[in-house]
Short mmCIF file of C-alpha atoms in Angstrom, two decimals:
data_model
loop_
_atom_site.label_atom_id
_atom_site.label_comp_id
_atom_site.label_asym_id
_atom_site.label_seq_id
_atom_site.Cartn_x
_atom_site.Cartn_y
_atom_site.Cartn_z
CA MET A 18 0.00 0.00 0.00
CA ARG A 19 2.85 2.39 0.87
CA ASP A 20 3.49 4.96 -1.91
CA GLY A 21 0.86 3.28 -4.06
CA PRO A 22 -1.99 5.17 -5.76
CA PHE A 23 -4.13 4.86 -2.64
CA ASP A 24 -1.51 6.64 -0.53
CA SER A 25 -1.07 9.35 -3.17
CA MET A 26 -4.82 9.89 -3.09
CA ILE A 27 -4.84 10.14 0.69
CA LYS A 28 -1.93 12.59 0.63
CA ALA A 29 -3.70 14.75 -1.95
CA LEU A 30 -6.95 14.73 0.02
CA ALA A 31 -5.20 15.41 3.32
CA GLY A 32 -3.71 18.58 1.85
CA LEU A 33 -7.16 20.12 1.38
CA PRO A 34 -8.48 22.70 3.87
CA GLY A 35 -10.32 21.16 6.80
CA MET A 36 -8.87 17.70 6.12
CA GLY A 37 -6.38 15.61 8.03
CA PRO A 38 -4.94 12.17 7.25
CA ARG A 39 -7.69 10.38 9.13
CA SER A 40 -10.60 12.08 7.34
CA ALA A 41 -8.69 11.82 4.04
CA ARG A 42 -8.42 8.06 4.55
CA ARG A 43 -12.15 7.83 5.27
CA ILE A 44 -13.06 9.77 2.14
CA ALA A 45 -10.64 7.79 -0.02
CA LEU A 46 -12.10 4.54 1.26
CA HIS A 47 -15.64 5.81 0.73
CA LEU A 48 -14.85 6.80 -2.86
CA LEU A 49 -13.06 3.55 -3.67
CA THR A 50 -15.85 1.38 -2.30
CA ASN A 51 -18.38 3.42 -4.27
CA LYS A 52 -16.55 3.92 -7.56
CA GLU A 53 -19.45 4.25 -9.98
CA GLY A 54 -21.81 6.14 -7.71
CA LYS A 55 -19.41 8.64 -6.12
CA MET A 56 -15.87 8.49 -7.49
CA MET A 57 -16.50 8.69 -11.23
CA PRO A 58 -19.02 11.59 -11.02
CA LEU A 59 -16.57 13.43 -8.74
CA ILE A 60 -13.69 12.88 -11.18
CA LYS A 61 -15.89 14.11 -14.03
CA ALA A 62 -16.97 17.20 -12.08
CA LEU A 63 -13.38 17.99 -11.09
CA GLU A 64 -12.17 17.64 -14.67
CA GLN A 65 -14.96 19.82 -16.02
CA THR A 66 -14.36 22.48 -13.40
CA ALA A 67 -10.59 22.44 -13.91
CA GLU A 68 -11.05 22.87 -17.66
CA SER A 69 -13.80 25.48 -17.69
CA VAL A 70 -13.47 27.67 -14.59
CA LYS A 71 -11.01 30.54 -14.93
CA LYS A 72 -10.27 33.86 -13.35
CA CYS A 73 -12.20 36.84 -14.69
CA GLU A 74 -9.64 39.27 -16.08
CA THR A 75 -11.85 42.21 -15.11
CA CYS A 76 -12.83 41.54 -11.51
CA GLY A 77 -10.85 38.46 -10.45
CA ASN A 78 -13.94 36.32 -9.78
CA LEU A 79 -13.89 32.61 -10.65
CA ASP A 80 -16.36 31.62 -13.34
CA ALA A 81 -16.71 29.55 -16.50
CA TYR A 82 -16.81 32.76 -18.51
CA ASP A 83 -14.32 35.59 -18.92
CA PRO A 84 -15.52 38.29 -18.28
CA CYS A 85 -17.57 36.55 -15.61
CA ARG A 86 -21.36 36.58 -15.55
CA LEU A 87 -21.39 39.29 -12.88
CA CYS A 88 -19.28 41.60 -15.05
CA GLN A 89 -21.36 40.80 -18.14
CA ASP A 90 -24.69 41.44 -16.39
CA GLY A 91 -26.03 44.67 -17.85
CA GLN A 92 -28.69 44.88 -15.13
CA ARG A 93 -26.09 45.54 -12.44
CA GLN A 94 -25.10 49.07 -11.44
CA GLN A 95 -22.05 50.17 -13.38
CA ASN A 96 -21.20 53.13 -11.14
CA VAL A 97 -20.58 51.28 -7.85
CA ILE A 98 -17.65 48.94 -7.24
CA CYS A 99 -17.13 46.74 -4.20
CA VAL A 100 -13.53 45.79 -3.37
CA VAL A 101 -13.15 42.45 -1.57
CA ALA A 102 -10.13 40.47 -0.39
CA GLY A 103 -11.08 37.12 -1.91
CA VAL A 104 -13.60 35.25 -4.03
CA ALA A 105 -15.15 33.78 -0.87
CA ASP A 106 -15.96 37.34 0.28
CA LEU A 107 -17.52 38.11 -3.11
CA TRP A 108 -19.70 35.03 -2.85
CA ALA A 109 -20.66 35.98 0.73
CA ILE A 110 -21.88 39.39 -0.45
CA GLU A 111 -23.64 37.86 -3.46
CA ARG A 112 -25.53 35.49 -1.12
CA THR A 113 -27.17 38.51 0.51
CA SER A 114 -28.65 39.64 -2.86
CA THR A 115 -28.47 43.23 -1.62
CA PHE A 116 -25.53 44.50 -3.64
CA LYS A 117 -26.05 44.90 -7.37
CA GLY A 118 -22.87 46.69 -8.43
CA GLN A 119 -19.47 45.65 -9.76
CA TYR A 120 -16.78 43.74 -7.85
CA HIS A 121 -13.03 43.74 -7.64
CA VAL A 122 -11.17 40.86 -5.96
CA LEU A 123 -7.78 41.82 -4.50
CA GLU A 124 -6.67 38.22 -3.87
CA GLY A 125 -5.52 38.90 -0.32
CA VAL A 126 -4.64 41.74 2.03
CA LEU A 127 -1.37 43.52 2.74
CA SER A 128 0.66 41.73 5.38
CA ALA A 129 4.24 42.66 6.15
CA LEU A 130 4.61 39.54 8.28
CA ASP A 131 3.59 37.20 5.47
CA GLY A 132 5.52 39.23 2.90
CA VAL A 133 2.41 40.33 1.00
CA GLY A 134 3.05 43.72 -0.55
CA PRO A 135 0.97 45.93 -2.88
CA ASP A 136 2.49 44.27 -5.96
CA ASP A 137 1.25 40.87 -4.83
CA LEU A 138 -2.36 42.04 -4.86
CA ARG A 139 -4.59 43.22 -7.71
CA ILE A 140 -4.34 46.85 -6.60
CA ARG A 141 -2.85 48.11 -9.85
CA GLU A 142 -5.77 46.57 -11.77
CA LEU A 143 -8.20 48.28 -9.39
CA LEU A 144 -6.57 51.66 -9.92
CA THR A 145 -6.72 51.18 -13.70
CA ARG A 146 -10.41 50.23 -13.48
CA VAL A 147 -11.22 53.22 -11.31
CA LYS A 148 -9.28 55.53 -13.61
CA ASP A 149 -11.16 54.27 -16.67
CA GLY A 150 -14.38 53.31 -14.96
CA GLY A 151 -16.59 56.28 -14.14
CA PHE A 152 -17.49 54.95 -10.69
CA ASP A 153 -19.43 57.14 -8.27
CA GLU A 154 -18.76 54.97 -5.22
CA ILE A 155 -15.98 52.58 -4.23
CA ILE A 156 -16.89 50.30 -1.32
CA LEU A 157 -13.88 48.88 0.51
CA ALA A 158 -15.42 45.68 1.90
CA LEU A 159 -12.35 44.41 3.69
CA SER A 160 -12.21 42.54 6.98
CA ALA A 161 -12.19 44.37 10.32
CA THR A 162 -8.66 43.25 11.13
CA VAL A 163 -5.48 45.32 11.32
CA ASP A 164 -4.28 43.89 7.98
CA GLY A 165 -7.69 44.34 6.36
CA GLN A 166 -8.03 47.95 7.49
CA SER A 167 -4.39 48.76 6.65
CA THR A 168 -5.12 47.54 3.12
CA ALA A 169 -8.26 49.69 3.01
CA HIS A 170 -6.28 52.75 4.13
CA TYR A 171 -3.56 52.00 1.58
CA ILE A 172 -6.10 51.76 -1.25
CA ALA A 173 -7.87 54.91 -0.07
CA ASP A 174 -4.50 56.73 -0.18
CA LYS A 175 -3.86 55.47 -3.71
CA LEU A 176 -7.34 56.42 -4.90
CA ASP A 177 -6.98 59.90 -3.49
CA GLY A 178 -6.75 62.29 -6.41
CA LEU A 179 -7.28 59.52 -8.94
CA SER A 180 -11.05 59.70 -8.96
CA THR A 181 -13.83 61.84 -7.57
CA ALA A 182 -15.73 58.71 -6.48
CA ARG A 183 -16.91 58.50 -2.87
CA ILE A 184 -14.88 55.96 -0.90
CA THR A 185 -16.94 54.07 1.67
CA ARG A 186 -16.39 51.15 4.04
CA LEU A 187 -18.56 48.49 5.56
CA ALA A 188 -19.93 49.41 8.99
CA HIS A 189 -18.34 47.71 12.00
CA GLY A 190 -20.33 46.91 15.09
CA VAL A 191 -23.10 44.86 16.65
CA PRO A 192 -24.11 41.90 14.43
CA VAL A 193 -27.78 41.21 13.70
CA GLY A 194 -29.12 39.11 16.59
CA GLY A 195 -26.11 39.96 18.75
CA GLU A 196 -26.62 40.64 22.44
CA LEU A 197 -24.35 43.30 23.93
CA ASP A 198 -23.63 41.15 26.97
CA TYR A 199 -21.99 38.50 24.78
CA LEU A 200 -20.04 40.82 22.49
CA ASP A 201 -16.32 41.32 22.81
CA GLU A 202 -14.88 44.64 23.98
CA GLY A 203 -13.47 45.53 20.56
CA THR A 204 -16.79 45.15 18.77
CA ILE A 205 -18.61 47.29 21.34
CA THR A 206 -15.87 49.96 21.16
CA THR A 207 -16.13 50.11 17.37
CA ALA A 208 -19.92 50.12 17.48
CA LEU A 209 -19.91 53.03 19.93
CA LYS A 210 -17.36 54.98 17.91
CA SER A 211 -19.30 54.56 14.66
CA ARG A 212 -22.79 54.96 16.14
CA ALA A 213 -25.44 56.54 13.94
CA MET B 8 6.30 20.85 32.54
CA GLU B 9 7.33 24.50 32.19
CA GLU B 10 4.62 27.08 32.80
CA TRP B 11 4.16 30.78 33.58
CA GLN B 12 1.50 33.46 33.52
CA ASP B 13 2.02 37.08 32.58
CA GLN B 14 0.54 40.17 31.02
CA ALA B 15 1.51 40.89 27.42
CA LEU B 16 1.01 43.06 24.35
CA VAL B 17 0.47 41.21 21.10
CA LEU B 18 3.16 42.02 18.52
CA SER B 19 2.37 39.75 15.60
CA ALA B 20 0.62 36.55 14.60
CA ARG B 21 1.77 34.21 11.87
CA ALA B 22 -0.65 31.56 10.61
CA HIS B 23 0.56 28.05 11.38
CA GLY B 24 -1.37 25.08 10.09
CA GLU B 25 -5.05 25.38 9.39
CA GLY B 26 -6.46 26.77 12.58
CA GLY B 27 -3.46 27.84 14.65
CA ALA B 28 -0.94 30.66 14.72
CA VAL B 29 2.47 31.39 16.17
CA VAL B 30 1.89 34.56 18.17
CA SER B 31 4.67 36.87 19.30
CA VAL B 32 4.01 38.95 22.42
CA LEU B 33 5.92 41.41 24.58
CA THR B 34 5.46 40.29 28.16
CA GLU B 35 6.07 42.17 31.36
CA HIS B 36 8.38 39.61 33.02
CA HIS B 37 9.50 37.32 30.17
CA GLY B 38 10.37 39.77 27.38
CA ARG B 39 9.44 39.08 23.78
CA HIS B 40 8.12 35.56 23.66
CA ALA B 41 6.49 33.43 21.00
CA GLY B 42 4.02 30.60 21.44
CA TYR B 43 1.57 28.51 19.50
CA VAL B 44 -2.10 29.45 19.84
CA ARG B 45 -4.64 26.77 19.03
CA GLY B 46 -7.81 27.88 17.28
CA ALA B 47 -6.28 31.27 16.45
CA LYS B 48 -8.54 31.63 13.42
CA SER B 49 -11.74 31.16 15.40
CA SER B 50 -14.07 34.15 15.54
CA ARG B 51 -13.35 34.54 19.27
CA MET B 52 -9.57 34.52 18.93
CA ARG B 53 -9.13 36.51 15.71
CA GLY B 54 -9.95 39.80 17.41
CA ILE B 55 -7.67 39.03 20.36
CA ILE B 56 -4.44 38.34 18.45
CA GLU B 57 -4.38 41.67 16.64
CA PRO B 58 -1.13 43.66 17.15
CA GLY B 59 -1.29 46.06 20.07
CA ASN B 60 -3.91 44.26 22.16
CA LEU B 61 -3.26 43.73 25.86
CA VAL B 62 -3.74 40.11 26.86
CA GLY B 63 -3.33 37.83 29.82
CA VAL B 64 -1.06 35.01 28.72
CA ARG B 65 -0.40 31.51 30.07
CA TRP B 66 2.56 29.77 28.46
CA SER B 67 3.27 26.08 28.86
CA ALA B 68 5.78 23.73 27.28
CA ARG B 69 7.28 20.34 27.99
CA VAL B 70 10.81 21.80 28.03
CA ALA B 71 11.82 25.42 28.53
CA ASP B 72 13.60 25.76 25.17
CA SER B 73 10.67 24.70 23.02
CA LEU B 74 8.15 27.05 21.43
CA GLY B 75 5.35 26.01 23.78
CA SER B 76 1.76 27.06 23.53
CA PHE B 77 -0.15 30.11 24.71
CA VAL B 78 -3.59 30.46 26.19
CA LEU B 79 -4.63 34.09 25.71
CA GLU B 80 -7.31 36.10 27.45
CA GLN B 81 -8.12 39.58 26.22
CA GLU B 82 -7.64 42.37 28.76
CA GLN B 83 -7.80 45.47 26.58
CA ASN B 84 -8.57 45.82 22.90
CA ILE B 85 -6.35 48.64 21.70
CA THR B 86 -6.66 48.33 17.93
CA ALA B 87 -10.48 48.25 17.66
CA GLY B 88 -10.71 51.94 18.49
CA LEU B 89 -7.98 52.87 16.00
CA MET B 90 -9.17 50.95 12.94
CA ALA B 91 -10.70 53.99 11.29
CA ASP B 92 -7.61 56.15 11.80
CA PRO B 93 -4.90 55.30 9.26
CA VAL B 94 -2.08 57.26 10.94
CA LYS B 95 -2.66 55.98 14.48
CA LEU B 96 -3.18 52.44 13.23
CA SER B 97 0.13 52.73 11.35
CA ALA B 98 1.82 54.00 14.53
CA VAL B 99 0.63 50.98 16.54
CA GLN B 100 1.70 48.62 13.77
CA SER B 101 5.07 50.35 13.56
CA ALA B 102 5.76 50.12 17.31
CA CYS B 103 4.74 46.45 17.37
CA ALA B 104 6.86 45.65 14.30
CA LEU B 105 9.91 47.39 15.81
CA CYS B 106 9.62 45.34 19.01
CA ASP B 107 9.00 42.17 17.07
CA GLU B 108 11.97 42.63 14.75
CA ALA B 109 14.56 44.22 17.03
CA LEU B 110 14.10 42.70 20.48
CA PRO B 111 15.94 39.50 21.27
CA GLU B 112 13.57 36.71 22.24
CA ARG B 113 13.09 35.93 25.94
CA GLU B 114 15.21 38.89 27.12
CA VAL B 115 13.36 40.78 29.82
CA HIS B 116 12.52 44.45 29.12
CA PRO B 117 9.85 45.51 31.63
CA GLY B 118 10.51 49.19 30.87
CA LEU B 119 9.68 48.66 27.22
CA PHE B 120 6.52 46.78 28.12
CA TYR B 121 5.27 49.64 30.31
CA GLY B 122 6.45 52.19 27.76
CA LEU B 123 4.56 50.49 24.94
CA GLN B 124 1.47 50.22 27.10
CA ALA B 125 1.72 53.92 27.97
CA LEU B 126 2.17 54.78 24.28
CA PHE B 127 -1.01 52.89 23.36
CA ASP B 128 -2.86 54.63 26.18
CA ALA B 129 -1.64 57.98 24.81
CA MET B 130 -3.05 57.27 21.34
CA ASP B 131 -6.30 58.98 22.33
CA THR B 132 -4.55 62.17 23.38
CA GLU B 133 -3.43 65.16 21.30
CA ILE B 134 0.26 64.53 21.96
CA TRP B 135 0.30 60.96 20.67
CA GLY B 136 2.79 61.87 17.92
CA ALA B 137 5.33 63.26 20.38
CA ALA B 138 4.69 60.28 22.68
CA TYR B 139 5.53 57.98 19.79
CA VAL B 140 8.82 59.78 19.06
CA MET B 141 9.77 59.68 22.75
CA TRP B 142 8.91 56.00 22.90
CA GLU B 143 11.26 55.35 19.95
CA ILE B 144 14.05 57.27 21.72
CA ALA B 145 13.50 55.08 24.80
CA PHE B 146 13.42 52.02 22.54
CA LEU B 147 16.79 52.99 21.04
CA LYS B 148 18.22 53.44 24.54
CA GLU B 149 16.89 50.06 25.69
CA LEU B 150 18.65 48.41 22.76
CA GLY B 151 21.93 50.13 23.66
CA PHE B 152 21.74 52.97 21.15
CA GLY B 153 20.95 55.83 23.51
CA LEU B 154 20.87 59.38 22.15
CA ASN B 155 22.33 62.18 24.25
CA LEU B 156 19.97 65.10 23.73
CA THR B 157 20.89 67.16 26.79
CA ARG B 158 24.49 68.28 26.12
CA CYS B 159 26.16 69.85 23.12
CA ALA B 160 28.73 67.53 21.53
CA GLY B 161 30.60 70.56 20.16
CA GLY B 162 31.03 72.25 23.54
CA GLY B 163 28.40 74.86 22.76
CA ASP B 164 25.49 76.21 24.78
CA ASN B 165 23.44 73.37 26.30
CA GLN B 166 20.36 75.60 26.40
CA ASP B 167 20.44 76.23 22.65
CA LEU B 168 20.46 72.68 21.27
CA CYS B 169 19.05 72.51 17.74
CA TYR B 170 20.68 69.60 15.96
CA VAL B 171 21.72 65.98 16.46
CA SER B 172 24.89 64.50 15.05
CA PRO B 173 24.10 61.49 12.82
CA LYS B 174 27.47 59.99 13.72
CA SER B 175 27.35 60.12 17.51
CA GLY B 176 23.68 60.64 18.31
CA HIS B 177 24.62 63.63 20.48
CA ALA B 178 22.87 66.97 20.43
CA VAL B 179 24.62 70.01 18.93
CA SER B 180 23.92 73.66 19.73
CA LYS B 181 22.79 76.12 17.08
CA ALA B 182 26.10 78.01 17.04
CA ALA B 183 28.34 74.92 17.09
CA GLY B 184 26.28 73.18 14.43
CA ALA B 185 25.89 76.12 12.06
CA PRO B 186 28.86 75.20 9.78
CA TYR B 187 27.59 71.60 9.42
CA LYS B 188 23.84 72.16 9.55
CA GLU B 189 23.27 70.48 6.16
CA LYS B 190 24.72 67.26 7.52
CA LEU B 191 23.06 67.37 10.95
CA LEU B 192 19.62 66.09 11.92
CA THR B 193 17.10 68.52 13.35
CA LEU B 194 16.27 68.20 17.04
CA PRO B 195 12.48 68.63 17.30
CA GLY B 196 11.26 71.54 19.39
CA PHE B 197 9.60 69.39 22.06
CA LEU B 198 12.92 67.61 22.75
CA ARG B 199 14.96 70.80 23.20
CA PRO B 200 15.96 72.10 26.66
CA VAL B 201 13.76 75.14 26.11
CA LYS B 202 10.64 73.20 25.18
CA GLY B 203 8.93 74.16 21.96
CA GLU B 204 5.38 73.36 20.93
CA VAL B 205 4.35 69.86 19.93
CA ASP B 206 3.12 70.41 16.42
CA ASP B 207 2.84 68.04 13.46
CA GLY B 208 6.00 69.42 11.87
CA SER B 209 8.11 68.78 14.97
CA VAL B 210 6.67 65.26 15.30
CA TYR B 211 7.71 64.58 11.73
CA GLU B 212 11.21 65.90 12.50
CA GLY B 213 11.25 63.52 15.45
CA LEU B 214 10.26 60.60 13.21
CA GLN B 215 13.05 61.51 10.79
CA LEU B 216 15.51 61.68 13.68
CA THR B 217 14.66 58.31 15.23
CA GLY B 218 14.10 56.79 11.78
CA TYR B 219 17.69 57.66 10.87
CA PHE B 220 19.11 55.85 13.89
CA MET B 221 16.74 52.90 13.44
CA GLU B 222 18.06 52.48 9.92
CA HIS B 223 21.74 53.14 10.54
CA TRP B 224 22.19 51.69 14.00
CA VAL B 225 19.49 49.20 15.00
CA PHE B 226 18.62 47.62 11.66
CA ASN B 227 21.95 48.20 9.92
CA HIS B 228 22.90 44.53 10.17
CA HIS B 229 19.41 43.08 9.90
CA THR B 230 18.96 41.29 6.60
CA ARG B 231 15.44 42.66 6.18
CA GLY B 232 16.27 46.20 7.25
CA VAL B 233 13.82 48.58 8.91
CA PRO B 234 10.37 46.97 9.21
CA PRO B 235 8.04 48.06 6.38
CA ALA B 236 5.43 49.11 8.99
CA ARG B 237 7.87 51.75 10.36
CA ILE B 238 8.62 53.09 6.87
CA GLN B 239 4.92 53.18 5.97
CA PHE B 240 4.07 55.04 9.18
CA GLN B 241 6.57 57.80 8.44
CA GLU B 242 5.42 58.02 4.81
CA ARG B 243 1.76 58.18 5.85
CA PHE B 244 2.52 60.88 8.42
CA GLU B 245 4.44 62.87 5.79
CA ARG B 246 1.57 62.60 3.29
CA LEU B 247 -0.91 63.81 5.89
CA LEU B 248 1.44 66.59 6.93
CA ASP B 249 1.60 67.76 3.30
CA LYS B 250 -2.21 67.82 3.25
CA VAL B 251 -2.33 69.71 6.53
CA ARG B 252 0.09 72.26 5.17
CA ALA B 253 -2.04 72.54 2.02
CA GLY B 254 -5.08 73.05 4.27
CA GLU B 255 -6.89 69.94 3.01
CA SER B 256 -6.91 67.84 6.15
CA SER B 257 -5.92 67.71 9.80
CA ILE B 258 -3.93 65.15 11.74
CA PRO B 259 -6.18 63.75 14.47
#
C-alpha cells in the first residue's frame, strides 16, 4: 500500500483545507468502495471544473466565462464597485442579494509579516479600473482586522486624487441578533465609535 | 512541565497550520516571547491576536527551550478603536513591528513593556505623535543605542540645542552646528531644553531623527532592514502633513 496510488490519493486529500490524514483516509475509502456512484461523477466534475473555470480578467472572480457573468450582467449598477479580499468574500456578499454593483477581488490583504506587498495584490488593476471606470462609489469591503483595514487605508490613499468617487467602508459593530452582553470589547468599542 | 502566567502586548501573529498561529508577544516579566495558539482563526480569537492588544497570557511547554503554547485572554482591545484612523493604526503597527523585529527573544525588558502600554494609552490624546517619538528614543536606549539630547557635543550652549549629530547621536547647539547644519539632523522643538510646541512638523522631525538611527544603528545589520510598517508610518505621516500644510486635512 505504501506509496501506491491509494496513498497518493490520501496525501492529496489530506492537503485540502479542513482535512487531516484520518478524514482523508475515510473519504478515499468511501470513494473507492463506491466507484461508480461517487468516485466517477466526482472525477468528471473535477475535470470539467478544472477545464472550464477561470479567473475573470476584469474583476478576479472565478467563473466559466471571462468576463464573468457578474461583469457581463447589464442589469447591475455600473457606477458602484465593491472591493473584496477574496472570491469567498464576493460570494458571501452575493448570497445577501443586496448589492447589485461591480466587484473587484484583491486576492488577499497587505501583510508585512507574510511578505504580501501591494504588488502581490490586484491593486494596480483596481486603480486602472477606477481611472477608466466612471465609478461614483468605491466600497472597501475588507475585513475588520489590522491587515484588512491597513489595506483599506492604503487603497484609499492610492485612490486619493485619482477619482472623484466616494470611498466608503462596511460598517463595524453589533451583528444582527447579537446581544451586547456576549459581544467582545473591541466590537462594542467600534460600534460606539461609529454609532449613527 | 514548564509554565508561567504574565501580562503581554500582542506584537504579531503568523498563521501556522489550518487553525493555529504562532503569536509573538511582549510580556512584562518574560520579554518578547512566542508561542503557538490553538484555534487562532476562530471568531473569538481573531480579534484578540491583533497587534497592540493587551492580553493575559499563560505559556506552557514540555521543556523550557521549546516554542510552547499560549492560552490568551483579552484584557484590553487597543486596535479596535484605532481601525478607522490610518495614521494611528500605522503608529501601533510600527511600534509592534519594531519590538517584534529588534528585540531578542526571551530577554526581559519591563521598561519597554510599560512604555509600549503607555504609548497605546496615549493614542487617544493630542500629543500621541510626540509620545511615539519619545517611545522610539526610549526604545533605542533600551537596545543600547541611547541618544544624548541634553548636552552639546561641540562644547556649545546646552540651552540652545538645535541639531543631532548622525554619527554620535549627540545633540549640537545652534552656534556649534551652524557650519555643518546640512549634515546634521534637526532636534524637534519638544525635545529641546527650552521646550517648543508639539506640532505636526516637529513630530515629523522627530520621526526623521529616530528613523535615521533605526536604519543606521538598530537595523543596519538586519537582513530585512527597517520593518516596512515603520517606513509606511513615516510616509503616511508625511503625506498627511503635506495635506495639513495645504489646508486639506488635519492630523487627528
